[in-house]
Short mmCIF file of C-alpha atoms in Angstrom, two decimals:
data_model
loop_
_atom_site.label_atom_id
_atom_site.label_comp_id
_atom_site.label_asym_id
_atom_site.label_seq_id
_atom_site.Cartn_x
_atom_site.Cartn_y
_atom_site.Cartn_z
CA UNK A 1 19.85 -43.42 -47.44
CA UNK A 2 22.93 -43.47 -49.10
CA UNK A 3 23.28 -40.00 -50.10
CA UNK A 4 22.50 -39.12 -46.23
CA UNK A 5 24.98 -41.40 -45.32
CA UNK A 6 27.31 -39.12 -47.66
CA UNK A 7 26.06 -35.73 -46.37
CA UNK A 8 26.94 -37.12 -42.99
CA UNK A 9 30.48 -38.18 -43.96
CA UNK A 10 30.68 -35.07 -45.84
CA UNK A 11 29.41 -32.90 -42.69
CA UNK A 12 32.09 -34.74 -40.22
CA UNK A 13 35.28 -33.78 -42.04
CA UNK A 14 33.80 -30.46 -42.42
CA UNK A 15 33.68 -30.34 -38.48
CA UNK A 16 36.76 -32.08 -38.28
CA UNK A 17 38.39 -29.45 -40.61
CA UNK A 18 36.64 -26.76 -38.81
CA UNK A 19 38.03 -28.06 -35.52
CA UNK A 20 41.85 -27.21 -36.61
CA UNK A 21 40.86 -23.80 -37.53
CA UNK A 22 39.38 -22.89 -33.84
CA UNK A 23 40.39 -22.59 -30.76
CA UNK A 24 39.38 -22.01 -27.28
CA UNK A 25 42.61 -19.88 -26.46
CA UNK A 26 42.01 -17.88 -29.69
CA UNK A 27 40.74 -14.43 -30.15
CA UNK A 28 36.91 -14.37 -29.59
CA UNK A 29 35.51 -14.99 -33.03
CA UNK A 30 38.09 -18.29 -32.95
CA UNK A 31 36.87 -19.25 -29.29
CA UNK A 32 33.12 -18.62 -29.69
CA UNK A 33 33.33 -20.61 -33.19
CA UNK A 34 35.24 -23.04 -31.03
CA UNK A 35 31.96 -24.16 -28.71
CA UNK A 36 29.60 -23.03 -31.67
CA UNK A 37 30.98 -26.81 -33.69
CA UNK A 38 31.45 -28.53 -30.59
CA UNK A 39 27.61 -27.95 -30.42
CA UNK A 40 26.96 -28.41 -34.69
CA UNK A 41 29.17 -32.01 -33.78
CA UNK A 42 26.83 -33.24 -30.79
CA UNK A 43 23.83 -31.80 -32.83
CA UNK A 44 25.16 -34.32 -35.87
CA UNK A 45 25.40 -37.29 -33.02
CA UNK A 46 22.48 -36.55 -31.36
CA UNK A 47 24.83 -36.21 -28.13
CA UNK A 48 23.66 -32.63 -27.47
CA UNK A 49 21.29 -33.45 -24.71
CA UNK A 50 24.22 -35.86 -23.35
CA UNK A 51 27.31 -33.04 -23.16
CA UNK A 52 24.28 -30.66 -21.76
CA UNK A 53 24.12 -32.66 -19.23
CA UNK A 54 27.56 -33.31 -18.90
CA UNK A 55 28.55 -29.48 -19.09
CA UNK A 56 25.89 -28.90 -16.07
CA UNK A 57 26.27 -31.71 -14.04
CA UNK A 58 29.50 -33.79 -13.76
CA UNK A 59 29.29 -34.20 -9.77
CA UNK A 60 27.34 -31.62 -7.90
CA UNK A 61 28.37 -27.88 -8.64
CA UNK A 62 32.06 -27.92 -8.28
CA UNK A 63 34.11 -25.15 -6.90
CA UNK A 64 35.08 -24.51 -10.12
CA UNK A 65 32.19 -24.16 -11.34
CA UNK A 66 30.73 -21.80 -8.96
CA UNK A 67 33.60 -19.69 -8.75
CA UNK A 68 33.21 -19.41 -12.88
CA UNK A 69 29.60 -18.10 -12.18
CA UNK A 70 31.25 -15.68 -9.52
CA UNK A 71 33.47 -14.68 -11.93
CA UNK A 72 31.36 -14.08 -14.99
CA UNK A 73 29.00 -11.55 -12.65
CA UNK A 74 32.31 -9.98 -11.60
CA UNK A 75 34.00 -9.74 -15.40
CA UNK A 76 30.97 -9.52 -17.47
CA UNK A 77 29.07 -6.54 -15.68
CA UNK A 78 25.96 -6.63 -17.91
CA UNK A 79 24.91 -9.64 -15.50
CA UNK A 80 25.49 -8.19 -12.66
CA UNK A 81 23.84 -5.13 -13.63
CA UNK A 82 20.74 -6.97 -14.01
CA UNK A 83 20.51 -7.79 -10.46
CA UNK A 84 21.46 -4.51 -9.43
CA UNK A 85 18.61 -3.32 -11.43
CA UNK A 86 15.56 -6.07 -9.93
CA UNK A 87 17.58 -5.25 -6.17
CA UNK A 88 16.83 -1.31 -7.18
CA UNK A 89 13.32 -1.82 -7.51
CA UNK A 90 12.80 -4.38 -4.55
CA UNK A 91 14.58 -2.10 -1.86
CA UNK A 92 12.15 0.45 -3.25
CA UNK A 93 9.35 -1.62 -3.10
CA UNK A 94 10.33 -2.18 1.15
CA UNK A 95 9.56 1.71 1.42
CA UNK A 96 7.15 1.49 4.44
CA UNK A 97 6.87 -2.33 4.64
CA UNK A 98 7.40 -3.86 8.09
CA UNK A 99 7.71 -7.37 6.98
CA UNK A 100 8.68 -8.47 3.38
CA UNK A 101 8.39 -11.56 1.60
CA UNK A 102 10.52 -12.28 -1.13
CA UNK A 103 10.32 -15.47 -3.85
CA UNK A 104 12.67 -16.38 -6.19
CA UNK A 105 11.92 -19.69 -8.38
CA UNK A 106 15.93 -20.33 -8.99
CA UNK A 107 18.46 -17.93 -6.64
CA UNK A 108 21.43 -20.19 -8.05
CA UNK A 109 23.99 -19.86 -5.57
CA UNK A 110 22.73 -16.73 -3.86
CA UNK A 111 25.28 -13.95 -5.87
CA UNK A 112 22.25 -11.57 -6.22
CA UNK A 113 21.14 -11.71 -2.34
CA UNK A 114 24.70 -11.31 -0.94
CA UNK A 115 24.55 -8.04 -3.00
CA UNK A 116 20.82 -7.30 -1.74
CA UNK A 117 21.80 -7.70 1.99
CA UNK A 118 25.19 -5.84 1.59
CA UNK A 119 23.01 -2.61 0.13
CA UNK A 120 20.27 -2.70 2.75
CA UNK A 121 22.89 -2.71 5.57
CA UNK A 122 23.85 0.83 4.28
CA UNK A 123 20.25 1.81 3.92
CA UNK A 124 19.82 4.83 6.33
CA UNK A 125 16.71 4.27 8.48
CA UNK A 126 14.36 1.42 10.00
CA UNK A 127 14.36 -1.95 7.32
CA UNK A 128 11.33 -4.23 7.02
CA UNK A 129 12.12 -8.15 8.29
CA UNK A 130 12.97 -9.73 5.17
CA UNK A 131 11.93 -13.49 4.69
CA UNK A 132 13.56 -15.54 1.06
CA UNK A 133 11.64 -18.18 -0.06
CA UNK A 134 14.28 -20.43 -3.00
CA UNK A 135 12.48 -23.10 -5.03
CA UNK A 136 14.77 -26.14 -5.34
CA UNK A 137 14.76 -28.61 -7.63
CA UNK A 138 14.59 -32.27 -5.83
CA UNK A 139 16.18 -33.64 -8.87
CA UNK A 140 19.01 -30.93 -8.91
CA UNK A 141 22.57 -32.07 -8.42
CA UNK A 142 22.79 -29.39 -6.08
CA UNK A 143 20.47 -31.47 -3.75
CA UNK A 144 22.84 -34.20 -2.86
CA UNK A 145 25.60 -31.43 -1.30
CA UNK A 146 22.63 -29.35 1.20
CA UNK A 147 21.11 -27.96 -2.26
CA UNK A 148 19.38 -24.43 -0.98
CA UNK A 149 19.77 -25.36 2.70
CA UNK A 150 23.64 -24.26 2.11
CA UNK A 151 23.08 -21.42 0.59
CA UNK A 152 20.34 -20.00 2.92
CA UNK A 153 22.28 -20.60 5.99
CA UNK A 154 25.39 -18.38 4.08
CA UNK A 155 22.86 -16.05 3.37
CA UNK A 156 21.60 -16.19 7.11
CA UNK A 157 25.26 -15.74 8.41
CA UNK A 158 25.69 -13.02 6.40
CA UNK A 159 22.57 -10.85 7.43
CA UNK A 160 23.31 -11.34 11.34
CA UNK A 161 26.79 -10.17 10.43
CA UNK A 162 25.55 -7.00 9.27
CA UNK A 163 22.65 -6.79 11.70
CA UNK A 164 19.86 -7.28 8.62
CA UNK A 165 16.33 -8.89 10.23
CA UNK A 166 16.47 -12.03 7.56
CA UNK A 167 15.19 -15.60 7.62
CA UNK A 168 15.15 -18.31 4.97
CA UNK A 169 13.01 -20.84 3.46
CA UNK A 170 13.70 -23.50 1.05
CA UNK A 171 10.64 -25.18 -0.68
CA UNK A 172 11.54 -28.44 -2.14
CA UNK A 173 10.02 -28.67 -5.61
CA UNK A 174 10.21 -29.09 -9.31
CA UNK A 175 9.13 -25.17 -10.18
CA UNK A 176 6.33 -26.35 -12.55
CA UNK A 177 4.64 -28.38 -9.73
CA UNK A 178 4.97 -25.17 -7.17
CA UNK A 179 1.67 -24.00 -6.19
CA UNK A 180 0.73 -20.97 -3.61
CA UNK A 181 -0.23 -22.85 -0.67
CA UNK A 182 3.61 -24.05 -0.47
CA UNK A 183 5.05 -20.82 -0.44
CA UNK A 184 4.13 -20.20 3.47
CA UNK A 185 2.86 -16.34 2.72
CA UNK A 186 1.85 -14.89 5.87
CA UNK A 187 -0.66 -12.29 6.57
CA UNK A 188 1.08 -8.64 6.62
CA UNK A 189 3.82 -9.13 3.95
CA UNK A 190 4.13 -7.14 1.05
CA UNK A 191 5.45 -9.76 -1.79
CA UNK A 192 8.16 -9.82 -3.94
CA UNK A 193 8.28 -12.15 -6.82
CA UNK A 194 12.10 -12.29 -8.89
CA UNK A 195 12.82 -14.07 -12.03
CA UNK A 196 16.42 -13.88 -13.02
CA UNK A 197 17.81 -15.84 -15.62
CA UNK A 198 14.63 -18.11 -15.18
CA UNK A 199 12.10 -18.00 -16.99
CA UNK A 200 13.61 -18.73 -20.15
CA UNK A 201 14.05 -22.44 -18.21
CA UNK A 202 10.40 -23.07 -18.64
CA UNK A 203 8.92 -24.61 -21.86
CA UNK A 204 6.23 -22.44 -23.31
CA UNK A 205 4.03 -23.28 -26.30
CA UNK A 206 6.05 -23.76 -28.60
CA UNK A 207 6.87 -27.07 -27.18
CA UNK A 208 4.40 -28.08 -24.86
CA UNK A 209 0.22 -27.47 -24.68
CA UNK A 210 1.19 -27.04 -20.68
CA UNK A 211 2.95 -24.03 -21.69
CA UNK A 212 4.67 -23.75 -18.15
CA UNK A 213 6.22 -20.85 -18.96
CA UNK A 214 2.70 -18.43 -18.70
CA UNK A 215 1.23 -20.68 -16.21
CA UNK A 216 4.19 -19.68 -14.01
CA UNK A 217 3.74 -16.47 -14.61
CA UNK A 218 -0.29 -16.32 -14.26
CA UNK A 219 0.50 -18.51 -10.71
CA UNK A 220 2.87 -15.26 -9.88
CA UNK A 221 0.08 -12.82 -10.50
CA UNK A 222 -2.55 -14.80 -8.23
CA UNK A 223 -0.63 -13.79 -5.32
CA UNK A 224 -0.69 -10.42 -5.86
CA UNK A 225 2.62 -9.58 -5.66
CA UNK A 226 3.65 -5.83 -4.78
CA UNK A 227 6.23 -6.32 -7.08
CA UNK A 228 7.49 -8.67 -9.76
CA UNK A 229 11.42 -8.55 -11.19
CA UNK A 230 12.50 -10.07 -14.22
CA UNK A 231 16.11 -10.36 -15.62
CA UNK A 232 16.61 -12.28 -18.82
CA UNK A 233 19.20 -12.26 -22.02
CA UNK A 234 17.62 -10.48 -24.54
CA UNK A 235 18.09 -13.03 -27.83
CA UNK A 236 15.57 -15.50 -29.28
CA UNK A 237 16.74 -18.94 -29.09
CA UNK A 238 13.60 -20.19 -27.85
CA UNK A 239 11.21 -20.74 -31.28
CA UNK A 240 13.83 -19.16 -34.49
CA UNK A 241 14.33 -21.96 -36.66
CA UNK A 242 17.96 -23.59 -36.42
CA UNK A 243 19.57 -21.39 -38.87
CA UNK A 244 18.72 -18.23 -37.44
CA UNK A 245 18.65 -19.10 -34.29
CA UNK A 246 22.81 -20.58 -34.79
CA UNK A 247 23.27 -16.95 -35.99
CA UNK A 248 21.52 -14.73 -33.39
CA UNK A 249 23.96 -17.07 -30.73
CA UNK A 250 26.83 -16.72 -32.47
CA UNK A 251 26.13 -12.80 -32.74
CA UNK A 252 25.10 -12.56 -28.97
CA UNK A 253 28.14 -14.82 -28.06
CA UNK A 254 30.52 -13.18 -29.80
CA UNK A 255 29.56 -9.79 -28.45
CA UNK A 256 29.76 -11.69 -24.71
CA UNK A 257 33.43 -13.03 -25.60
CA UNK A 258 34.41 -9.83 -26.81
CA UNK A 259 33.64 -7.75 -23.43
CA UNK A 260 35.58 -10.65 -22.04
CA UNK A 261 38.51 -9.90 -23.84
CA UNK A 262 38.23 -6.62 -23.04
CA UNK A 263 37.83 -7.43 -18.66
CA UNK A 264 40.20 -10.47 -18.62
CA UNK A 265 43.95 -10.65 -20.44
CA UNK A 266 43.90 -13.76 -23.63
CA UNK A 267 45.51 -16.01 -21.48
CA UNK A 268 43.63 -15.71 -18.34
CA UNK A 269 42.66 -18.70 -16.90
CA UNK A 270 39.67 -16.87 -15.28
CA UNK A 271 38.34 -16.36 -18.35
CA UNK A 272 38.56 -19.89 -20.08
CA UNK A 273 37.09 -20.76 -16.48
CA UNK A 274 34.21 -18.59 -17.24
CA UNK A 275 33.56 -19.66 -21.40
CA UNK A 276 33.79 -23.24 -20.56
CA UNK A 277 31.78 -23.67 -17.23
CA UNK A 278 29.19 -20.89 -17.92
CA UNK A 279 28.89 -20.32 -21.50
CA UNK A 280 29.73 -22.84 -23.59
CA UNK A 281 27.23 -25.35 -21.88
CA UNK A 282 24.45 -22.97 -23.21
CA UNK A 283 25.65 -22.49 -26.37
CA UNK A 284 26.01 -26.18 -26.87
CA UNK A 285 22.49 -26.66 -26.01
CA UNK A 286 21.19 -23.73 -28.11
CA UNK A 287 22.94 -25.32 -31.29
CA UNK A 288 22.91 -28.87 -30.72
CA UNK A 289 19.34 -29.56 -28.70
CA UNK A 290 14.83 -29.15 -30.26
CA UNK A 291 11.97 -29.62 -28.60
CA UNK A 292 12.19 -30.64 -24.90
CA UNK A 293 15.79 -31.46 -24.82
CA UNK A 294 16.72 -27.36 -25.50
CA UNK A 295 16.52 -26.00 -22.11
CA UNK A 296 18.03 -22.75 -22.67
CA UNK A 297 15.67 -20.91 -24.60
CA UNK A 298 15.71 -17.00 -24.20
CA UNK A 299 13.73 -14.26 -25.69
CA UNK A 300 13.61 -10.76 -27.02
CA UNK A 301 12.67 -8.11 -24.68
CA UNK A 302 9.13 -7.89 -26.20
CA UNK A 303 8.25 -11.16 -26.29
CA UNK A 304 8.79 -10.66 -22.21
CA UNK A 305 6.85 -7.83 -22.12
CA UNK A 306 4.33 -9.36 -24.32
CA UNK A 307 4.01 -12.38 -22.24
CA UNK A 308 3.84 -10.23 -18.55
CA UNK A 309 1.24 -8.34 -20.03
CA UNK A 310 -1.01 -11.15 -21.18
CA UNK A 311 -0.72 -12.35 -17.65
CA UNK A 312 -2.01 -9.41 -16.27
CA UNK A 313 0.73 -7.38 -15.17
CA UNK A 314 1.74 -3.99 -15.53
CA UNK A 315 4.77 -1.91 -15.99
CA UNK A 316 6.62 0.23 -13.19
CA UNK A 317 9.55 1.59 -14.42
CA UNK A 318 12.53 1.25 -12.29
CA UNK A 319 13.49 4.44 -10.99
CA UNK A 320 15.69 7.16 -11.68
CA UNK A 321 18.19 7.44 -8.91
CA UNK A 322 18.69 2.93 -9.60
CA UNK A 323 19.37 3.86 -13.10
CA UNK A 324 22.44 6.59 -12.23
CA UNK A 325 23.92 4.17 -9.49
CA UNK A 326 24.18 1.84 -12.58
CA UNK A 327 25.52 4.64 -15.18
CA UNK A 328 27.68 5.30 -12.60
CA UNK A 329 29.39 1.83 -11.74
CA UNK A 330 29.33 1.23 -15.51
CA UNK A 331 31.64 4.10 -16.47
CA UNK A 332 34.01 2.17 -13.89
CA UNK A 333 34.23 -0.39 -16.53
CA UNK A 334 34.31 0.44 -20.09
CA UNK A 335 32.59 2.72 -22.10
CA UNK A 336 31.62 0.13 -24.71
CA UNK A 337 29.21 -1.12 -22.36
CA UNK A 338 25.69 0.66 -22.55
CA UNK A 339 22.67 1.43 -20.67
CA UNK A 340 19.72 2.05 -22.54
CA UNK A 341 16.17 2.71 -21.50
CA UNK A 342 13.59 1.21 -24.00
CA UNK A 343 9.15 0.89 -22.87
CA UNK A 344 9.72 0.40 -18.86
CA UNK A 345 13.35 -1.93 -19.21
CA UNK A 346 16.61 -1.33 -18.66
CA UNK A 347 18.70 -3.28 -21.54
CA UNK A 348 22.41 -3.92 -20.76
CA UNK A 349 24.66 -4.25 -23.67
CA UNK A 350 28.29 -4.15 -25.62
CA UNK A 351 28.91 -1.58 -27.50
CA UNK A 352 24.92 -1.75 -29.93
CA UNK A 353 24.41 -5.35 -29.10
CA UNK A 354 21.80 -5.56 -25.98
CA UNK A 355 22.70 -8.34 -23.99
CA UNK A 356 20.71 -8.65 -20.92
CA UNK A 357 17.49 -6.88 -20.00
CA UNK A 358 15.62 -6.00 -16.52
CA UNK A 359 12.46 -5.17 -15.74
CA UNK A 360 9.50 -4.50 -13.03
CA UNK A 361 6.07 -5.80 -12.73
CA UNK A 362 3.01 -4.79 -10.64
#
């Protein structure tokens, strides 16, 4: 007892020590090390699921916070490039559809559909009626301010503006409990299913027998979906062991703050916007957080695959003229950003590090 009683000691004035070297306004190995021992110090407290908490939900998503999401698909492409990829492969998918059903199990605050409706109202030629069907969380803070009501009637303004056939549907429920008689299909749709930056939300079996994650996915293939987007970060924070795991963030991280650097100027307040609404929540979790309490827990593009598979699904590569829309937007960027195809995906990345991967399901 005692000598843990030293090691802890010992272990705070490392943090404390560590805390003078970093900095949130420094270059990005200082600012990602920065977040990385705010999450070692609330791992040491046990505080982790706490500032989690904190980080996500202070009051309902504030304007702040939602423009830092807006931001970070503006000023870190790779995200953005995912949903340009699963939005490829859907408006492919309405080729000779009348009537099409999409559902998404978390459409945040609706980036990826704004983008979705502003490319089918350039689509030459007759478009299918498109109906959205967002899971929302009762418990979510975003409840108490209209929650996916909001965003749905945005979404709904915005299709009427540009003369898109659209409707909206919000089903109000924890996404483990959703089953398929609540998603109101209707005879005559073809289905879309979309997982972005979802999945990796659900606990698998690593920490519960429920293993919510494949049930999920098994519920998805029951209703025989036409379709079936995924768009996840491509690291394992979900079962490595801490000390690997702390390493694979800080080497994902680091490559995410650097493209930052790169998009935003040092002292941008954009960008601290960005690393301390969007990304340092996350990492905090990832470092400080086991078992239930570590929500954020991603995977490598295989394990994905691996997991689709075993639930029955099979890949459709997304096709050639999405891929050189993307090339082409990404040489607007940088060229340290890269576009790789790799068994079906489309991985996103900085410079070698792949950072976010897309992929389609049928």
């Amino acid at each position: 007892m005692q000598s843990q009683r030293g090691n802890i000691e010992k272990a705070s004035t490392l943090i404390n020590e560590l805390r003078q070297l970093v900095s949130i306004q420094g270059d990005p190995s200082q600012r990602i090390a920065a977040y990385m021992v705010e999450g070692l110090a609330a791992r040491m407290a046990g505080s982790g699921k706490y500032l989690y908490k904190a980080l996500k939900c202070k009051e309902p998503p504030s304007s702040d916070r939602l423009a830092a999401m807006q931001i970070l698909f503006e000023i870190c492409p790779c995200f953005k490039f995912g949903f340009m990829a699963a939005n490829g492969a859907m408006i492919e998918a309405f080729k000779g559809e009348r009537r099409v059903h999409i559902i998404d199990f978390d459409i945040n605050q609706g980036s990826q559909y704004i983008t979705l409706i502003q490319t089918l109202a350039n689509v030459q030629g007759k478009l299918p009626h498109l109906r959205l069907t967002g899971v929302d969380d009762p418990d979510s803070v975003q409840r108490h301010v209209g929650g996916l009501r909001i965003i749905g009637q945005r979404l709904e303004k915005l299709a009427e503006a540009l003369k898109v056939s659209f409707e909206f549907h919000a089903v109000a429920s924890k996404t483990s409990l959703v089953n398929p008689s609540m998603l109101n299909r209707k005879p005559g749709e073809a289905l879309i299913v979309n997982f972005a930056f979802q999945l990796h939300h659900m606990p698998d079996e690593s920490v519960s027998t429920v293993n919510e994650r494949d049930q999920l996915l098994r519920m998805a293939k029951s209703l025989n979906p036409k379709l079936v987007t995924v768009v996840e970060q491509d690291v394992n924070t979900n079962t490595a062991p801490f000390f690997p795991r702390f390493t694979e963030a800080y080497n994902y991280y680091s490559a995410v703050f650097d493209s930052l650097d790169v998009t935003l100027p040092r002292e941008s307040q954009d960008r601290l916007n960005v690393e301390k609404q969007c990304l340092a929540r996350d990492i905090v979790n990832i470092v400080a957080c086991e078992g239930e309490e570590r929500i954020e827990r991603y995977e490598v593009a295989g394990k994905w695959r691996a997991r689709m598979m075993m639930a029955g699904f099979i890949s459709c590569s997304i096709t050639p003229n999405v891929v050189d829309m993307i090339r082409k937007l990404i040489k607007e960027y940088c060229d340290r950003y890269m576009l790789k195809q790799e068994a079906g995906a489309l991985h996103f990345g900085w410079e070698d590090k792949s950072l976010i991967v897309a992929s389609a399901w049928k």
